[in-house]
Amino acid sequence: MSASPVLITGGAQRLGRHCAERLLDDGHPVIISYRRERPELDELRRRGAVTLAADFASEAGILDFIARLKAETRSLRAIVHNASDWAPDTTGDEAGTNFERLFRVHMQAPYLINLHCRELLEACSEPQRDIVHMTDYVVRKGSKKHAAYAASKAGLDNLTLSFAALYAPRIQVNAIAPALIMLNEGDDEAYAEKARAKSVMEMVPGPGVIYQSLRYLLDNRYVTGVTLPVDGGRHLR
């Protein structure tokens, strides 16, 4: 019997792509969702990853993705909810639309996928099955410029507790809450220095620390309902 794949939403770039690549390195079949076509997807496809386009900005788009996912696989080893939208707050007429989009991407999509794909996880023949929510350090302190983002990620963090209680003991549900992990293209050294100074570790660690954290959760049979901070000790500043 072939191994059940790991689903990573938002797996075409940055942290999601790194985790997909590392899982493939470790011999795990992978399915990723992506919002728009990117050159990096060709390499993932060449390596055997299944790629499914998805629009999580509407309920119809979420349900369409779930239907196509179920047509693609009969089981899942894990679901990693990595899809995200780092949209700043606005004060114009689009403020409500932006908030609704963040709610759908960060909360409604994971909620509906968890509900509708429980049967895929339970069909996995391996002894462990996981759901991992990628939240954010900002959940614990809020944000003056990304209040809607922080609120929707906080909602996802709370869903971790609810689904962990609901799905135990057969499915483990945890979260990873990163702070600064990677710089963006165009970030200059002045920005990087300011960013590093926010944590006591004073570093930009790169995406490997997120895969290490994901690997810990996927390999540990006795952890559920927790949020694993990967923030370099920001709370110590």
PDB file of C-alpha atoms in Angstrom, residues 1-231:
ATOM      1  CA  MET A   1       0.000   0.000   0.000  1.00  0.00           C
ATOM      2  CA  SER A   2       1.414   3.414  -0.952  1.00  0.00           C
ATOM      3  CA  ALA A   3       2.026   6.014   1.739  1.00  0.00           C
ATOM      4  CA  SER A   4      -0.623   8.642   2.397  1.00  0.00           C
ATOM      5  CA  PRO A   5       0.382  12.149   1.259  1.00  0.00           C
ATOM      6  CA  VAL A   6       0.888  15.252   3.364  1.00  0.00           C
ATOM      7  CA  LEU A   7      -1.234  18.231   2.293  1.00  0.00           C
ATOM      8  CA  ILE A   8       0.377  21.673   2.573  1.00  0.00           C
ATOM      9  CA  THR A   9      -1.800  24.656   1.742  1.00  0.00           C
ATOM     10  CA  GLY A  10       0.078  27.614   0.291  1.00  0.00           C
ATOM     11  CA  GLY A  11       2.948  25.308  -0.618  1.00  0.00           C
ATOM     12  CA  ALA A  12       4.320  27.144  -3.648  1.00  0.00           C
ATOM     13  CA  GLN A  13       6.614  29.614  -1.897  1.00  0.00           C
ATOM     14  CA  ARG A  14       8.656  30.438   1.179  1.00  0.00           C
ATOM     15  CA  LEU A  15       7.961  28.284   4.250  1.00  0.00           C
ATOM     16  CA  GLY A  16       5.379  26.079   2.574  1.00  0.00           C
ATOM     17  CA  ARG A  17       7.627  25.295  -0.365  1.00  0.00           C
ATOM     18  CA  HIS A  18      10.593  24.564   1.884  1.00  0.00           C
ATOM     19  CA  CYS A  19       8.555  22.117   3.944  1.00  0.00           C
ATOM     20  CA  ALA A  20       7.210  20.471   0.795  1.00  0.00           C
ATOM     21  CA  GLU A  21      10.734  20.051  -0.570  1.00  0.00           C
ATOM     22  CA  ARG A  22      12.027  18.608   2.692  1.00  0.00           C
ATOM     23  CA  LEU A  23       9.128  16.179   2.963  1.00  0.00           C
ATOM     24  CA  LEU A  24       9.865  15.009  -0.568  1.00  0.00           C
ATOM     25  CA  ASP A  25      13.530  14.616   0.428  1.00  0.00           C
ATOM     26  CA  ASP A  26      12.373  12.402   3.296  1.00  0.00           C
ATOM     27  CA  GLY A  27      10.307  10.224   0.958  1.00  0.00           C
ATOM     28  CA  HIS A  28       6.824  11.542   1.791  1.00  0.00           C
ATOM     29  CA  PRO A  29       4.304  12.083  -1.017  1.00  0.00           C
ATOM     30  CA  VAL A  30       3.081  15.670  -0.986  1.00  0.00           C
ATOM     31  CA  ILE A  31       0.024  17.568  -2.201  1.00  0.00           C
ATOM     32  CA  ILE A  32       0.159  21.350  -2.182  1.00  0.00           C
ATOM     33  CA  SER A  33      -2.369  24.068  -2.859  1.00  0.00           C
ATOM     34  CA  TYR A  34      -1.307  27.262  -4.586  1.00  0.00           C
ATOM     35  CA  ARG A  35      -3.028  30.554  -5.334  1.00  0.00           C
ATOM     36  CA  ARG A  36      -1.288  31.431  -8.600  1.00  0.00           C
ATOM     37  CA  GLU A  37       1.105  29.786 -11.000  1.00  0.00           C
ATOM     38  CA  ARG A  38       4.806  30.186 -10.178  1.00  0.00           C
ATOM     39  CA  PRO A  39       8.000  28.861 -11.810  1.00  0.00           C
ATOM     40  CA  GLU A  40       8.842  26.983  -8.589  1.00  0.00           C
ATOM     41  CA  LEU A  41       5.820  24.755  -9.092  1.00  0.00           C
ATOM     42  CA  ASP A  42       7.432  23.084 -12.108  1.00  0.00           C
ATOM     43  CA  GLU A  43      10.266  21.727  -9.958  1.00  0.00           C
ATOM     44  CA  LEU A  44       7.837  20.459  -7.324  1.00  0.00           C
ATOM     45  CA  ARG A  45       5.817  18.715 -10.023  1.00  0.00           C
ATOM     46  CA  ARG A  46       8.978  17.211 -11.499  1.00  0.00           C
ATOM     47  CA  ARG A  47       9.744  15.720  -8.105  1.00  0.00           C
ATOM     48  CA  GLY A  48       6.288  14.155  -7.871  1.00  0.00           C
ATOM     49  CA  ALA A  49       4.302  16.665  -5.845  1.00  0.00           C
ATOM     50  CA  VAL A  50       0.626  17.011  -6.737  1.00  0.00           C
ATOM     51  CA  THR A  51      -0.306  20.684  -7.160  1.00  0.00           C
ATOM     52  CA  LEU A  52      -3.879  21.945  -6.877  1.00  0.00           C
ATOM     53  CA  ALA A  53      -4.879  25.529  -7.608  1.00  0.00           C
ATOM     54  CA  ALA A  54      -7.071  26.983  -4.860  1.00  0.00           C
ATOM     55  CA  ASP A  55      -8.877  30.231  -4.117  1.00  0.00           C
ATOM     56  CA  PHE A  56      -9.530  30.389  -0.379  1.00  0.00           C
ATOM     57  CA  ALA A  57     -10.946  33.930  -0.564  1.00  0.00           C
ATOM     58  CA  SER A  58     -14.495  32.569  -0.934  1.00  0.00           C
ATOM     59  CA  GLU A  59     -16.431  29.705   0.603  1.00  0.00           C
ATOM     60  CA  ALA A  60     -17.180  28.382  -2.878  1.00  0.00           C
ATOM     61  CA  GLY A  61     -13.470  28.326  -3.659  1.00  0.00           C
ATOM     62  CA  ILE A  62     -12.690  26.449  -0.446  1.00  0.00           C
ATOM     63  CA  LEU A  63     -15.366  23.821  -1.084  1.00  0.00           C
ATOM     64  CA  ASP A  64     -14.237  23.428  -4.700  1.00  0.00           C
ATOM     65  CA  PHE A  65     -10.694  22.737  -3.504  1.00  0.00           C
ATOM     66  CA  ILE A  66     -11.936  20.140  -1.010  1.00  0.00           C
ATOM     67  CA  ALA A  67     -13.879  18.351  -3.753  1.00  0.00           C
ATOM     68  CA  ARG A  68     -10.840  18.225  -6.049  1.00  0.00           C
ATOM     69  CA  LEU A  69      -8.619  17.090  -3.169  1.00  0.00           C
ATOM     70  CA  LYS A  70     -10.959  14.174  -2.449  1.00  0.00           C
ATOM     71  CA  ALA A  71     -10.894  13.251  -6.119  1.00  0.00           C
ATOM     72  CA  GLU A  72      -7.089  13.187  -5.965  1.00  0.00           C
ATOM     73  CA  THR A  73      -6.484  11.063  -2.851  1.00  0.00           C
ATOM     74  CA  ARG A  74      -8.327   8.635  -0.606  1.00  0.00           C
ATOM     75  CA  SER A  75      -6.236   9.347   2.482  1.00  0.00           C
ATOM     76  CA  LEU A  76      -3.938  11.918   4.084  1.00  0.00           C
ATOM     77  CA  ARG A  77      -1.091  11.480   6.557  1.00  0.00           C
ATOM     78  CA  ALA A  78      -1.255  15.126   7.643  1.00  0.00           C
ATOM     79  CA  ILE A  79      -2.694  18.535   6.816  1.00  0.00           C
ATOM     80  CA  VAL A  80      -0.461  21.586   7.216  1.00  0.00           C
ATOM     81  CA  HIS A  81      -2.456  24.826   7.040  1.00  0.00           C
ATOM     82  CA  ASN A  82       0.187  27.210   5.748  1.00  0.00           C
ATOM     83  CA  ALA A  83      -1.835  29.380   3.312  1.00  0.00           C
ATOM     84  CA  SER A  84      -1.640  32.980   4.465  1.00  0.00           C
ATOM     85  CA  ASP A  85      -2.243  36.573   3.419  1.00  0.00           C
ATOM     86  CA  TRP A  86      -0.073  39.269   5.021  1.00  0.00           C
ATOM     87  CA  ALA A  87      -2.414  42.148   4.238  1.00  0.00           C
ATOM     88  CA  PRO A  88      -2.107  45.416   6.179  1.00  0.00           C
ATOM     89  CA  ASP A  89      -5.106  47.195   7.633  1.00  0.00           C
ATOM     90  CA  THR A  90      -6.842  49.925   5.645  1.00  0.00           C
ATOM     91  CA  THR A  91      -9.326  52.601   6.617  1.00  0.00           C
ATOM     92  CA  GLY A  92     -11.068  52.912   3.272  1.00  0.00           C
ATOM     93  CA  ASP A  93     -14.120  51.211   1.824  1.00  0.00           C
ATOM     94  CA  GLU A  94     -12.119  48.008   1.235  1.00  0.00           C
ATOM     95  CA  ALA A  95     -11.419  47.467   4.967  1.00  0.00           C
ATOM     96  CA  GLY A  96     -14.350  45.092   5.433  1.00  0.00           C
ATOM     97  CA  THR A  97     -13.500  43.160   2.278  1.00  0.00           C
ATOM     98  CA  ASN A  98      -9.890  42.755   3.415  1.00  0.00           C
ATOM     99  CA  PHE A  99     -10.982  41.494   6.820  1.00  0.00           C
ATOM    100  CA  GLU A 100     -13.370  39.011   5.233  1.00  0.00           C
ATOM    101  CA  ARG A 101     -10.607  37.672   2.962  1.00  0.00           C
ATOM    102  CA  LEU A 102      -8.237  37.184   5.896  1.00  0.00           C
ATOM    103  CA  PHE A 103     -10.976  35.441   7.866  1.00  0.00           C
ATOM    104  CA  ARG A 104     -11.634  33.043   4.997  1.00  0.00           C
ATOM    105  CA  VAL A 105      -7.964  32.268   4.311  1.00  0.00           C
ATOM    106  CA  HIS A 106      -6.814  31.930   7.935  1.00  0.00           C
ATOM    107  CA  MET A 107      -9.940  30.565   9.640  1.00  0.00           C
ATOM    108  CA  GLN A 108     -12.734  29.386   7.362  1.00  0.00           C
ATOM    109  CA  ALA A 109     -10.499  27.419   4.984  1.00  0.00           C
ATOM    110  CA  PRO A 110      -8.769  25.464   7.791  1.00  0.00           C
ATOM    111  CA  TYR A 111     -12.100  24.986   9.568  1.00  0.00           C
ATOM    112  CA  LEU A 112     -13.864  23.546   6.528  1.00  0.00           C
ATOM    113  CA  ILE A 113     -10.871  21.495   5.370  1.00  0.00           C
ATOM    114  CA  ASN A 114     -10.514  19.983   8.854  1.00  0.00           C
ATOM    115  CA  LEU A 115     -14.197  19.115   8.960  1.00  0.00           C
ATOM    116  CA  HIS A 116     -14.515  17.704   5.439  1.00  0.00           C
ATOM    117  CA  CYS A 117     -11.159  15.904   5.356  1.00  0.00           C
ATOM    118  CA  ARG A 118     -11.365  14.105   8.678  1.00  0.00           C
ATOM    119  CA  GLU A 119     -12.287  10.937   6.787  1.00  0.00           C
ATOM    120  CA  LEU A 120      -9.134  11.231   4.671  1.00  0.00           C
ATOM    121  CA  LEU A 121      -6.965  11.412   7.780  1.00  0.00           C
ATOM    122  CA  GLU A 122      -8.752   8.521   9.454  1.00  0.00           C
ATOM    123  CA  ALA A 123      -8.260   6.435   6.291  1.00  0.00           C
ATOM    124  CA  CYS A 124      -4.480   6.697   6.696  1.00  0.00           C
ATOM    125  CA  SER A 125      -2.988   3.330   7.605  1.00  0.00           C
ATOM    126  CA  GLU A 126      -0.091   4.831   9.566  1.00  0.00           C
ATOM    127  CA  PRO A 127      -0.308   5.002  13.379  1.00  0.00           C
ATOM    128  CA  GLN A 128      -0.141   8.815  13.518  1.00  0.00           C
ATOM    129  CA  ARG A 129      -2.216  11.457  11.757  1.00  0.00           C
ATOM    130  CA  ASP A 130      -1.738  15.203  12.185  1.00  0.00           C
ATOM    131  CA  ILE A 131      -3.215  18.608  11.552  1.00  0.00           C
ATOM    132  CA  VAL A 132      -0.800  21.528  11.947  1.00  0.00           C
ATOM    133  CA  HIS A 133      -1.938  25.161  11.913  1.00  0.00           C
ATOM    134  CA  MET A 134       0.676  27.780  11.001  1.00  0.00           C
ATOM    135  CA  THR A 135      -0.238  30.766  13.160  1.00  0.00           C
ATOM    136  CA  ASP A 136       2.039  33.690  14.074  1.00  0.00           C
ATOM    137  CA  TYR A 137       3.923  35.217  17.008  1.00  0.00           C
ATOM    138  CA  VAL A 138       1.750  38.321  16.575  1.00  0.00           C
ATOM    139  CA  VAL A 139      -1.204  36.385  18.046  1.00  0.00           C
ATOM    140  CA  ARG A 140       0.125  36.957  21.547  1.00  0.00           C
ATOM    141  CA  LYS A 141       0.655  40.728  21.248  1.00  0.00           C
ATOM    142  CA  GLY A 142      -1.592  42.066  18.478  1.00  0.00           C
ATOM    143  CA  SER A 143      -0.539  44.507  15.790  1.00  0.00           C
ATOM    144  CA  LYS A 144      -1.097  48.207  15.181  1.00  0.00           C
ATOM    145  CA  LYS A 145      -0.782  47.823  11.391  1.00  0.00           C
ATOM    146  CA  HIS A 146      -2.096  44.288  10.850  1.00  0.00           C
ATOM    147  CA  ALA A 147      -4.966  44.011  13.335  1.00  0.00           C
ATOM    148  CA  ALA A 148      -7.176  41.956  10.998  1.00  0.00           C
ATOM    149  CA  TYR A 149      -4.299  39.604  10.197  1.00  0.00           C
ATOM    150  CA  ALA A 150      -3.489  39.151  13.899  1.00  0.00           C
ATOM    151  CA  ALA A 151      -7.138  38.566  14.810  1.00  0.00           C
ATOM    152  CA  SER A 152      -7.669  35.940  12.117  1.00  0.00           C
ATOM    153  CA  LYS A 153      -4.453  34.140  13.065  1.00  0.00           C
ATOM    154  CA  ALA A 154      -5.605  34.229  16.707  1.00  0.00           C
ATOM    155  CA  GLY A 155      -8.823  32.562  15.594  1.00  0.00           C
ATOM    156  CA  LEU A 156      -6.786  29.846  13.895  1.00  0.00           C
ATOM    157  CA  ASP A 157      -4.774  29.391  17.079  1.00  0.00           C
ATOM    158  CA  ASN A 158      -8.014  28.857  19.019  1.00  0.00           C
ATOM    159  CA  LEU A 159      -9.253  26.344  16.433  1.00  0.00           C
ATOM    160  CA  THR A 160      -6.202  24.283  17.361  1.00  0.00           C
ATOM    161  CA  LEU A 161      -7.652  23.693  20.826  1.00  0.00           C
ATOM    162  CA  SER A 162     -11.141  22.889  19.579  1.00  0.00           C
ATOM    163  CA  PHE A 163     -10.082  20.412  16.909  1.00  0.00           C
ATOM    164  CA  ALA A 164      -7.488  18.811  19.190  1.00  0.00           C
ATOM    165  CA  ALA A 165     -10.235  18.012  21.705  1.00  0.00           C
ATOM    166  CA  LEU A 166     -12.698  16.972  19.004  1.00  0.00           C
ATOM    167  CA  TYR A 167     -10.376  14.656  17.061  1.00  0.00           C
ATOM    168  CA  ALA A 168      -8.403  13.034  19.892  1.00  0.00           C
ATOM    169  CA  PRO A 169      -7.071  10.419  20.194  1.00  0.00           C
ATOM    170  CA  ARG A 170      -6.932   9.412  16.528  1.00  0.00           C
ATOM    171  CA  ILE A 171      -5.816  12.754  15.072  1.00  0.00           C
ATOM    172  CA  GLN A 172      -3.362  15.159  16.713  1.00  0.00           C
ATOM    173  CA  VAL A 173      -3.901  18.878  16.163  1.00  0.00           C
ATOM    174  CA  ASN A 174      -1.172  21.412  16.945  1.00  0.00           C
ATOM    175  CA  ALA A 175       0.088  24.804  15.815  1.00  0.00           C
ATOM    176  CA  ILE A 176       3.409  26.450  15.019  1.00  0.00           C
ATOM    177  CA  ALA A 177       3.722  30.180  15.745  1.00  0.00           C
ATOM    178  CA  PRO A 178       6.707  31.715  13.917  1.00  0.00           C
ATOM    179  CA  ALA A 179       8.121  35.196  14.245  1.00  0.00           C
ATOM    180  CA  LEU A 180      10.812  36.462  11.854  1.00  0.00           C
ATOM    181  CA  ILE A 181      12.008  33.429   9.867  1.00  0.00           C
ATOM    182  CA  MET A 182      13.008  34.781   6.449  1.00  0.00           C
ATOM    183  CA  LEU A 183      13.586  38.199   4.931  1.00  0.00           C
ATOM    184  CA  ASN A 184      11.637  39.329   1.890  1.00  0.00           C
ATOM    185  CA  GLU A 185      13.182  40.310  -1.409  1.00  0.00           C
ATOM    186  CA  GLY A 186      14.062  43.973  -1.220  1.00  0.00           C
ATOM    187  CA  ASP A 187      14.604  44.076   2.557  1.00  0.00           C
ATOM    188  CA  ASP A 188      17.781  46.072   3.136  1.00  0.00           C
ATOM    189  CA  GLU A 189      20.399  45.596   5.843  1.00  0.00           C
ATOM    190  CA  ALA A 190      18.922  48.366   7.988  1.00  0.00           C
ATOM    191  CA  TYR A 191      15.584  46.516   8.064  1.00  0.00           C
ATOM    192  CA  ALA A 192      17.328  43.197   8.718  1.00  0.00           C
ATOM    193  CA  GLU A 193      19.265  44.663  11.643  1.00  0.00           C
ATOM    194  CA  LYS A 194      16.089  46.095  13.166  1.00  0.00           C
ATOM    195  CA  ALA A 195      14.286  42.777  12.682  1.00  0.00           C
ATOM    196  CA  ARG A 196      17.074  40.750  14.278  1.00  0.00           C
ATOM    197  CA  ALA A 197      17.082  43.019  17.310  1.00  0.00           C
ATOM    198  CA  LYS A 198      13.493  42.042  18.157  1.00  0.00           C
ATOM    199  CA  SER A 199      14.523  38.657  19.578  1.00  0.00           C
ATOM    200  CA  VAL A 200      17.190  37.639  22.060  1.00  0.00           C
ATOM    201  CA  MET A 201      18.596  35.200  19.482  1.00  0.00           C
ATOM    202  CA  GLU A 202      19.311  38.172  17.168  1.00  0.00           C
ATOM    203  CA  MET A 203      19.162  36.149  13.957  1.00  0.00           C
ATOM    204  CA  VAL A 204      17.143  35.390  10.846  1.00  0.00           C
ATOM    205  CA  PRO A 205      17.209  31.591  11.083  1.00  0.00           C
ATOM    206  CA  GLY A 206      15.789  30.583   7.701  1.00  0.00           C
ATOM    207  CA  PRO A 207      13.001  28.107   6.943  1.00  0.00           C
ATOM    208  CA  GLY A 208      14.842  25.073   8.277  1.00  0.00           C
ATOM    209  CA  VAL A 209      13.668  25.805  11.824  1.00  0.00           C
ATOM    210  CA  ILE A 210      10.059  25.537  10.684  1.00  0.00           C
ATOM    211  CA  TYR A 211      10.635  22.136   9.120  1.00  0.00           C
ATOM    212  CA  GLN A 212      12.380  20.991  12.305  1.00  0.00           C
ATOM    213  CA  SER A 213       9.301  22.075  14.264  1.00  0.00           C
ATOM    214  CA  LEU A 214       6.916  20.417  11.818  1.00  0.00           C
ATOM    215  CA  ARG A 215       8.996  17.238  11.895  1.00  0.00           C
ATOM    216  CA  TYR A 216       8.821  17.198  15.698  1.00  0.00           C
ATOM    217  CA  LEU A 217       5.025  17.357  15.606  1.00  0.00           C
ATOM    218  CA  LEU A 218       4.742  14.748  12.846  1.00  0.00           C
ATOM    219  CA  ASP A 219       7.013  12.354  14.747  1.00  0.00           C
ATOM    220  CA  ASN A 220       5.670  12.756  18.297  1.00  0.00           C
ATOM    221  CA  ARG A 221       2.669  10.607  19.195  1.00  0.00           C
ATOM    222  CA  TYR A 222       2.009  12.279  22.561  1.00  0.00           C
ATOM    223  CA  VAL A 223       1.519  15.970  21.704  1.00  0.00           C
ATOM    224  CA  THR A 224      -1.819  17.588  20.842  1.00  0.00           C
ATOM    225  CA  GLY A 225      -3.534  20.914  21.427  1.00  0.00           C
ATOM    226  CA  VAL A 226      -0.318  22.918  21.767  1.00  0.00           C
ATOM    227  CA  THR A 227       1.132  25.928  19.977  1.00  0.00           C
ATOM    228  CA  LEU A 228       4.865  25.627  19.420  1.00  0.00           C
ATOM    229  CA  PRO A 229       6.511  29.081  19.395  1.00  0.00           C
ATOM    230  CA  VAL A 230       9.404  29.511  16.959  1.00  0.00           C
ATOM    231  CA  ASP A 231      10.263  33.132  17.667  1.00  0.00           C
TER     232      ASP A 231
END
